[in-house]
Coordinates of C-alpha atoms and ligand atoms in Angstrom, one line a residue:
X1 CA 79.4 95.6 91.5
X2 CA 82.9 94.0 92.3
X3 CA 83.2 91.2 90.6
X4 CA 81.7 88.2 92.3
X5 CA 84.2 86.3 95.0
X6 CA 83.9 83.0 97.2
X7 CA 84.3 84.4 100.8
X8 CA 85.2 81.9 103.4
X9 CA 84.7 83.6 106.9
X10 CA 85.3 81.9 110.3
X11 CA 82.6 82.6 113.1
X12 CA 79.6 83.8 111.1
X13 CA 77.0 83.2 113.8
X14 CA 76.7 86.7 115.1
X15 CA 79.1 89.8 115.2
X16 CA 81.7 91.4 112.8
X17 CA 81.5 87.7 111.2
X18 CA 77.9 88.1 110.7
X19 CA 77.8 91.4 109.6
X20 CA 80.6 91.0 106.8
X21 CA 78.4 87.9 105.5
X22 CA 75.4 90.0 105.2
X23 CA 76.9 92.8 103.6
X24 CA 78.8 90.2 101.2
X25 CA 75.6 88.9 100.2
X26 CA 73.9 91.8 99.5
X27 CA 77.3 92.9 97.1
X28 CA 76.2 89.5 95.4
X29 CA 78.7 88.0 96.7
X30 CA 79.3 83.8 98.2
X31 CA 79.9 83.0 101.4
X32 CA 81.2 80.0 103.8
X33 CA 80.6 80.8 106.4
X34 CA 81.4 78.3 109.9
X35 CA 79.2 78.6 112.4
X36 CA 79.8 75.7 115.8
X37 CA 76.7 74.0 115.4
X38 CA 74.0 72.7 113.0
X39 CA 71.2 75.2 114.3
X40 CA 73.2 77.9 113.4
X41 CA 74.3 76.3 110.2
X42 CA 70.6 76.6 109.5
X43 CA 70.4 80.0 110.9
X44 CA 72.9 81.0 108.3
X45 CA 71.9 79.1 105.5
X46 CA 68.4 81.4 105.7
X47 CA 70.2 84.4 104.6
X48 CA 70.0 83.3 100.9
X49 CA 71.2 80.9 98.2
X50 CA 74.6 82.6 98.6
X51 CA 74.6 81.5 102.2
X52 CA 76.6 78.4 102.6
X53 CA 77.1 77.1 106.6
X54 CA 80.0 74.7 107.3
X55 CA 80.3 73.6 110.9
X56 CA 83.9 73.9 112.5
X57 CA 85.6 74.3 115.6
X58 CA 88.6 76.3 114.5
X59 CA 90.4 74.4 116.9
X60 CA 89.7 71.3 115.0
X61 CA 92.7 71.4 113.4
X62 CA 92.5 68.6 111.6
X63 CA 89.2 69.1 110.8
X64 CA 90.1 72.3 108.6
X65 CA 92.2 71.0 105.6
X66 CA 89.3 68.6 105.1
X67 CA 87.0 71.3 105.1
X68 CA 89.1 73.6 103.0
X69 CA 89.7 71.4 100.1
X70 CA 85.7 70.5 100.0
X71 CA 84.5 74.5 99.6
X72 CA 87.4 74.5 96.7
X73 CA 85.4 71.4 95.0
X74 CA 82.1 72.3 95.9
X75 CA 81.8 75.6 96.1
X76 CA 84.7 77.1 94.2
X77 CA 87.8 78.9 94.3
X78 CA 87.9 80.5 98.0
X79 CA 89.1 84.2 96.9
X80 CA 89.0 86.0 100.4
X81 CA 89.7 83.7 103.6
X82 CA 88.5 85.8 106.5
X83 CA 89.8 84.7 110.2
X84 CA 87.0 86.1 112.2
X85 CA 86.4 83.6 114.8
X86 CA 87.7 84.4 118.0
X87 CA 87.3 85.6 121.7
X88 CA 88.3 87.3 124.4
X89 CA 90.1 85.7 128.0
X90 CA 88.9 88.5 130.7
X91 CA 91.5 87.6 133.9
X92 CA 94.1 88.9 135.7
X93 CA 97.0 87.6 134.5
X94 CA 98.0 85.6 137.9
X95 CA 94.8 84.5 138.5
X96 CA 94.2 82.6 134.9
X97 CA 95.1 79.4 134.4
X98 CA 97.9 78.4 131.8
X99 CA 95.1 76.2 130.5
X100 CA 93.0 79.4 129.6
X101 CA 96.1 80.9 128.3
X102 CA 96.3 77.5 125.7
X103 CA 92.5 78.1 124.7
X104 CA 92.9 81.4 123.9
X105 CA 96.0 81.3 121.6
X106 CA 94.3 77.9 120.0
X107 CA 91.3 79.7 119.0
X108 CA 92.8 83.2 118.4
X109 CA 96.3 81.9 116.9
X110 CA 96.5 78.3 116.2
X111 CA 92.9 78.2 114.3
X112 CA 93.1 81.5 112.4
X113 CA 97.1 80.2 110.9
X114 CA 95.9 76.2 110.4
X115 CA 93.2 78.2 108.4
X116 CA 95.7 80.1 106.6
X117 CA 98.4 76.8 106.0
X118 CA 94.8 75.1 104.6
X119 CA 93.8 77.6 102.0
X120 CA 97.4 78.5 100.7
X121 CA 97.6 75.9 98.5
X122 CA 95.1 76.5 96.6
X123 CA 95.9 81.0 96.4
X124 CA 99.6 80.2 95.6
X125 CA 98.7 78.2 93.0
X126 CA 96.4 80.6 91.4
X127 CA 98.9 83.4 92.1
X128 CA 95.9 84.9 93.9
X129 CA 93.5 85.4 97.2
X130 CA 93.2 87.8 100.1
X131 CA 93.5 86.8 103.9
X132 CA 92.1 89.4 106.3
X133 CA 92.7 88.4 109.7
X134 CA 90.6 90.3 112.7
X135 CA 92.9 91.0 115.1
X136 CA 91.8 94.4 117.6
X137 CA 93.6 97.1 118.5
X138 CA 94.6 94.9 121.9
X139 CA 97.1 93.6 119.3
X140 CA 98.8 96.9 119.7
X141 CA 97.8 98.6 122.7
X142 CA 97.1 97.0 126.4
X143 CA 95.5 97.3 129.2
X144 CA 95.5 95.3 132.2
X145 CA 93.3 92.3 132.9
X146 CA 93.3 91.4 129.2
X147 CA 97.3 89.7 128.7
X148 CA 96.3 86.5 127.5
X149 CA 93.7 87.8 124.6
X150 CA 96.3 91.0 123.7
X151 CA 99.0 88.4 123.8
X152 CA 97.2 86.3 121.3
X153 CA 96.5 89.3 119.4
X154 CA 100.3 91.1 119.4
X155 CA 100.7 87.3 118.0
X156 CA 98.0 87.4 114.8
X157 CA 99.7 91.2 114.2
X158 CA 103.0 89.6 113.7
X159 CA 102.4 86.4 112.2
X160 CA 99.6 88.3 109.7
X161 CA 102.5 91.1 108.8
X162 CA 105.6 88.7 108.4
X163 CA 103.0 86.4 106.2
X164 CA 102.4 89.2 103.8
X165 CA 105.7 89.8 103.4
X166 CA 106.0 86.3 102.1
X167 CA 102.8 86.1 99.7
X168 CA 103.3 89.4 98.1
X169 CA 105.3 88.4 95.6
X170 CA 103.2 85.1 94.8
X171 CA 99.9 87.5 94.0
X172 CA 97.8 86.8 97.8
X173 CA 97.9 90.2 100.3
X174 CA 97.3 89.4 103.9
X175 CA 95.7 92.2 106.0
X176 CA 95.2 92.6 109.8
X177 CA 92.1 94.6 110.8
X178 CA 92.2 95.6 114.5
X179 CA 88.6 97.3 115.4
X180 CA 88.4 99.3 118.4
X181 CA 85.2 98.9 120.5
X182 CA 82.4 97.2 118.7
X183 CA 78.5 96.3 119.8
X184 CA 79.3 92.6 119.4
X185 CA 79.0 89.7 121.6
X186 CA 82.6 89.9 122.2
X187 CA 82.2 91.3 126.0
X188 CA 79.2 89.5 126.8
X189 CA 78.0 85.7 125.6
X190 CA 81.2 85.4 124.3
X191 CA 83.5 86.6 126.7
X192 CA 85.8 83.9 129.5
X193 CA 85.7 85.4 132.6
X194 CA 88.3 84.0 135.3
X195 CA 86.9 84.5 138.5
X196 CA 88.6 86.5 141.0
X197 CA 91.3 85.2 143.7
X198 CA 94.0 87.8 144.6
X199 CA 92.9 90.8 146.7
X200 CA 95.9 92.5 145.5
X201 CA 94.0 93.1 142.6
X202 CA 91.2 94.2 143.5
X203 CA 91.5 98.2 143.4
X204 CA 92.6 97.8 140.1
X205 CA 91.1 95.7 138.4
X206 CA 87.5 95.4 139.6
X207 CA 86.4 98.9 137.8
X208 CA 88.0 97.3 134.9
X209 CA 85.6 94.4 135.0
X210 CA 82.5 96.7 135.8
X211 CA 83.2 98.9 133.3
X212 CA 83.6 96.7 130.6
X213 CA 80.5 94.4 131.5
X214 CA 78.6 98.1 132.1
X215 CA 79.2 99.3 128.6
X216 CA 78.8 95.5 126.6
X217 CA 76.1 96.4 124.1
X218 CA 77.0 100.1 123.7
X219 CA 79.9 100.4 122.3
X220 CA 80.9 103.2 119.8
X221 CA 81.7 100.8 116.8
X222 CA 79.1 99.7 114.3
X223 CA 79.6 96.0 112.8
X224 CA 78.1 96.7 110.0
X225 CA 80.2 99.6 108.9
X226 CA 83.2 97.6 110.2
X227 CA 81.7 95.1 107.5
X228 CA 81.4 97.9 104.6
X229 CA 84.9 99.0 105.2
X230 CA 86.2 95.3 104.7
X231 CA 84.2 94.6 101.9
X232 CA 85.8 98.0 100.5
X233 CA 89.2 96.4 101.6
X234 CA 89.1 93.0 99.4
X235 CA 88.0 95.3 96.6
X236 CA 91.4 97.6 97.3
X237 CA 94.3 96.6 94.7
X238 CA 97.0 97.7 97.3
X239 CA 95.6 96.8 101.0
X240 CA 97.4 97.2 103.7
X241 CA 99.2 95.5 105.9
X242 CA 97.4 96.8 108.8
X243 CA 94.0 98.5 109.3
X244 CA 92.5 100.0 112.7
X245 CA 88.1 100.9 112.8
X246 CA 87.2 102.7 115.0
X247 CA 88.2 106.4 116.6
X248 CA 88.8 104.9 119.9
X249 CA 91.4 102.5 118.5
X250 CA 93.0 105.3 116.4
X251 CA 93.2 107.9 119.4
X252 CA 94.6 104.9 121.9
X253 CA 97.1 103.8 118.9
X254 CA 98.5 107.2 118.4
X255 CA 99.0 108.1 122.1
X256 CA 100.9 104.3 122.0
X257 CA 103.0 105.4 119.2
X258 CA 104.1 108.9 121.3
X259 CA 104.7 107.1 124.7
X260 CA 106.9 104.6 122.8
X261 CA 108.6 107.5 120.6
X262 CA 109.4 109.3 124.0
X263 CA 110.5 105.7 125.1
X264 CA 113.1 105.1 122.4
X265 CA 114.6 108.4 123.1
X266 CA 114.6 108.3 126.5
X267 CA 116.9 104.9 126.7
X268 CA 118.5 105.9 122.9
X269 CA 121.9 105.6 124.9
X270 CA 121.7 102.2 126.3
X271 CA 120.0 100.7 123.0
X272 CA 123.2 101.9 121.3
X273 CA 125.4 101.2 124.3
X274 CA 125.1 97.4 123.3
X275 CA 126.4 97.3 119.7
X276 CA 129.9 95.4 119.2
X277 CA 133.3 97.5 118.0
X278 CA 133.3 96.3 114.5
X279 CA 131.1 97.0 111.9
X280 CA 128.7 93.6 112.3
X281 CA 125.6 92.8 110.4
X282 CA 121.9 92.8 110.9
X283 CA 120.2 89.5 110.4
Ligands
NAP1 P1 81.1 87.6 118.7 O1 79.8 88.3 118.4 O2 81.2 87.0 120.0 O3 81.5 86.6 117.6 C1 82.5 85.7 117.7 C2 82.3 84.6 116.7 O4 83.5 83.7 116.8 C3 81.1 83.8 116.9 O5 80.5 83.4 115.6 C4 81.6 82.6 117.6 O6 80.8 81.4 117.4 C5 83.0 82.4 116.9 N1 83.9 81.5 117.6 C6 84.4 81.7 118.9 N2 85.2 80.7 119.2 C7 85.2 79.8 118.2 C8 85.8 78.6 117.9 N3 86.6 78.0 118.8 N4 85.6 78.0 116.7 C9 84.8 78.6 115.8 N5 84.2 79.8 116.0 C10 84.3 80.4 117.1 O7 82.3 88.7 118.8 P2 83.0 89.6 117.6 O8 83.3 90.9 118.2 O9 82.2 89.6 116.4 O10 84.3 88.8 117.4 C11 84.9 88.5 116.1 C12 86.3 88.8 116.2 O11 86.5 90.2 116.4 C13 87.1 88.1 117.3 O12 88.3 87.6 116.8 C14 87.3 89.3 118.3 O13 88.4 89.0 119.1 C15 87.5 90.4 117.4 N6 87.4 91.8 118.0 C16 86.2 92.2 118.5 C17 86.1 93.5 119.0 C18 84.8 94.0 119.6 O14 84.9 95.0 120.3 N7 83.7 93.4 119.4 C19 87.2 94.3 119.0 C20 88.4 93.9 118.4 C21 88.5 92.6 117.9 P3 79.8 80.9 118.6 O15 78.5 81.7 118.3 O16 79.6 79.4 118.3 O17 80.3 81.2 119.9

């Protein structure tokens, strides 16, 4: 076995958040886990000594330093920071409120970076940690009726990837891991669904709702081999910067990567048409 770490993992209560807890514990590992409530706290708390429940709102923002600097003196050094907890807006994008756009990026963005800005302290300063951030491969590739929650994932992609670049040298690697499809709560309990308005919309998007509410609970991915593979990844000495699960998210990213290829090429003139007579400089 790996040597033993201190995991702290955001939304343990069911899902990939769940799964990479259990599979922690079994490695021998500990684990934080937050969970939203004090049932579930005790919920977690029954999967073995290891087991240690906090309850947070990741949107309690100032809740998390608090929080952060108590599992350093209580439980230890937190060596892996997961940002798990999130969900997915369904809506189109006219139809949903800016208000639902705000909860989304507060849970998805704002709580997954004040978890980051809360446990750097403590990895810079011990020229060591891992972050892995759960971000989906709706952080590369769209479809519609889902803008806000791929917005706020594009936006975990880029903050998670620019991050890394910062904490490499101080020792702490940052990973995003965008699963495909995965037999979570994520399209069912724990899935916003803005209610339709705009008939406009409705030839395309209503097969998009049916279909996805159709195939919640049998989708192709399996948590807990999403939660081996990550446990594998905090063990890695050179992670990467990004990491897709799944063969649906691999075949949707690569036919991304081709259309926008084609794309580049396609308008190669005008990007180029743009650049100034002299010999300037990139910033
Ligand atoms: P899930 O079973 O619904 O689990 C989501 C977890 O996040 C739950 O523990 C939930 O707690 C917690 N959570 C939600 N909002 C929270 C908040 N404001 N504060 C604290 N905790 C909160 O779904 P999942 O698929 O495992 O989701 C985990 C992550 O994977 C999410 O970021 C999701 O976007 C991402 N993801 C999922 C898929 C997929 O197909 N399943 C694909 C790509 C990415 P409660 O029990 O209290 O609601």
């Amino acid at each position: 076995m790996a040597l033993r770490k201190n995991l702290l993992i955001t939304g343990v209560s069911s899902g990939f958040g769940r799964a990479l807890a259990q599979e922690s514990l079994a490695a021998g590992h500990r684990v934080v886990g937050t969970v939203r409530g004090s049932r579930a706290q005790q919920d977690f708390e029954a999967l073995g000594a290891g087991a240690i429940g906090r309850v947070l709102d990741v949107t309690d923002f100032d809740a998390i330093p608090r929080i952060v600097a108590e599992v350093e003196a209580e439980v230890g050094p937190v060596d892996v920071l997961v940002n798990n907890a999130g969900y997915g807006h369904e809506g189109v994008m006219e139809e949903s409120s800016l208000d639902e756009m705000r909860r989304q990026f507060d849970v998805n963005v704002f709580g997954a970076v004040a978890m980051m800005k809360a446990v750097l302290p403590f990895m810079r300063k011990r020229r060591r940690g891992r972050i892995v951030n759960i971000t989906s491969m709706g952080g590369f590739v769209t479809m519609p009726g889902i803008a806000y929650y791929c917005g706020s994932k594009f936006a975990l992609e880029g903050i998670s990837e620019a991050l890394g670049q910062e904490l490499k040298p101080l020792g702490i690697h940052v990973t995003a891991v965008a699963p495909g499809s995965f037999r979570t709560d994520w399209a069912g309990r724990s899935m916003v669904r803005t209610p339709r308005s705009i008939e406009d919309y409705d030839g395309l998007f209503d097969p998009i709702r049916r279909a996805r509410e159709a195939k919640s609970g049998r989708q192709l991915g399996d948590p807990a081999k999403a939660a081996r593979a990550m446990l594998a990844l905090v063990d890695n000495p050179h992670p990467p910067a990004h990491l897709l699960l799944g063969s649906d998210a691999l075949g949707l990213v690569r036919d991304k990567l081709t259309a926008m290829s084609t794309e580049l090429a396609t308008w190669e003139a005008v990007t180029r048409s743009t650049d100034g007579t002299d010999q300037g400089t990139l910033s």
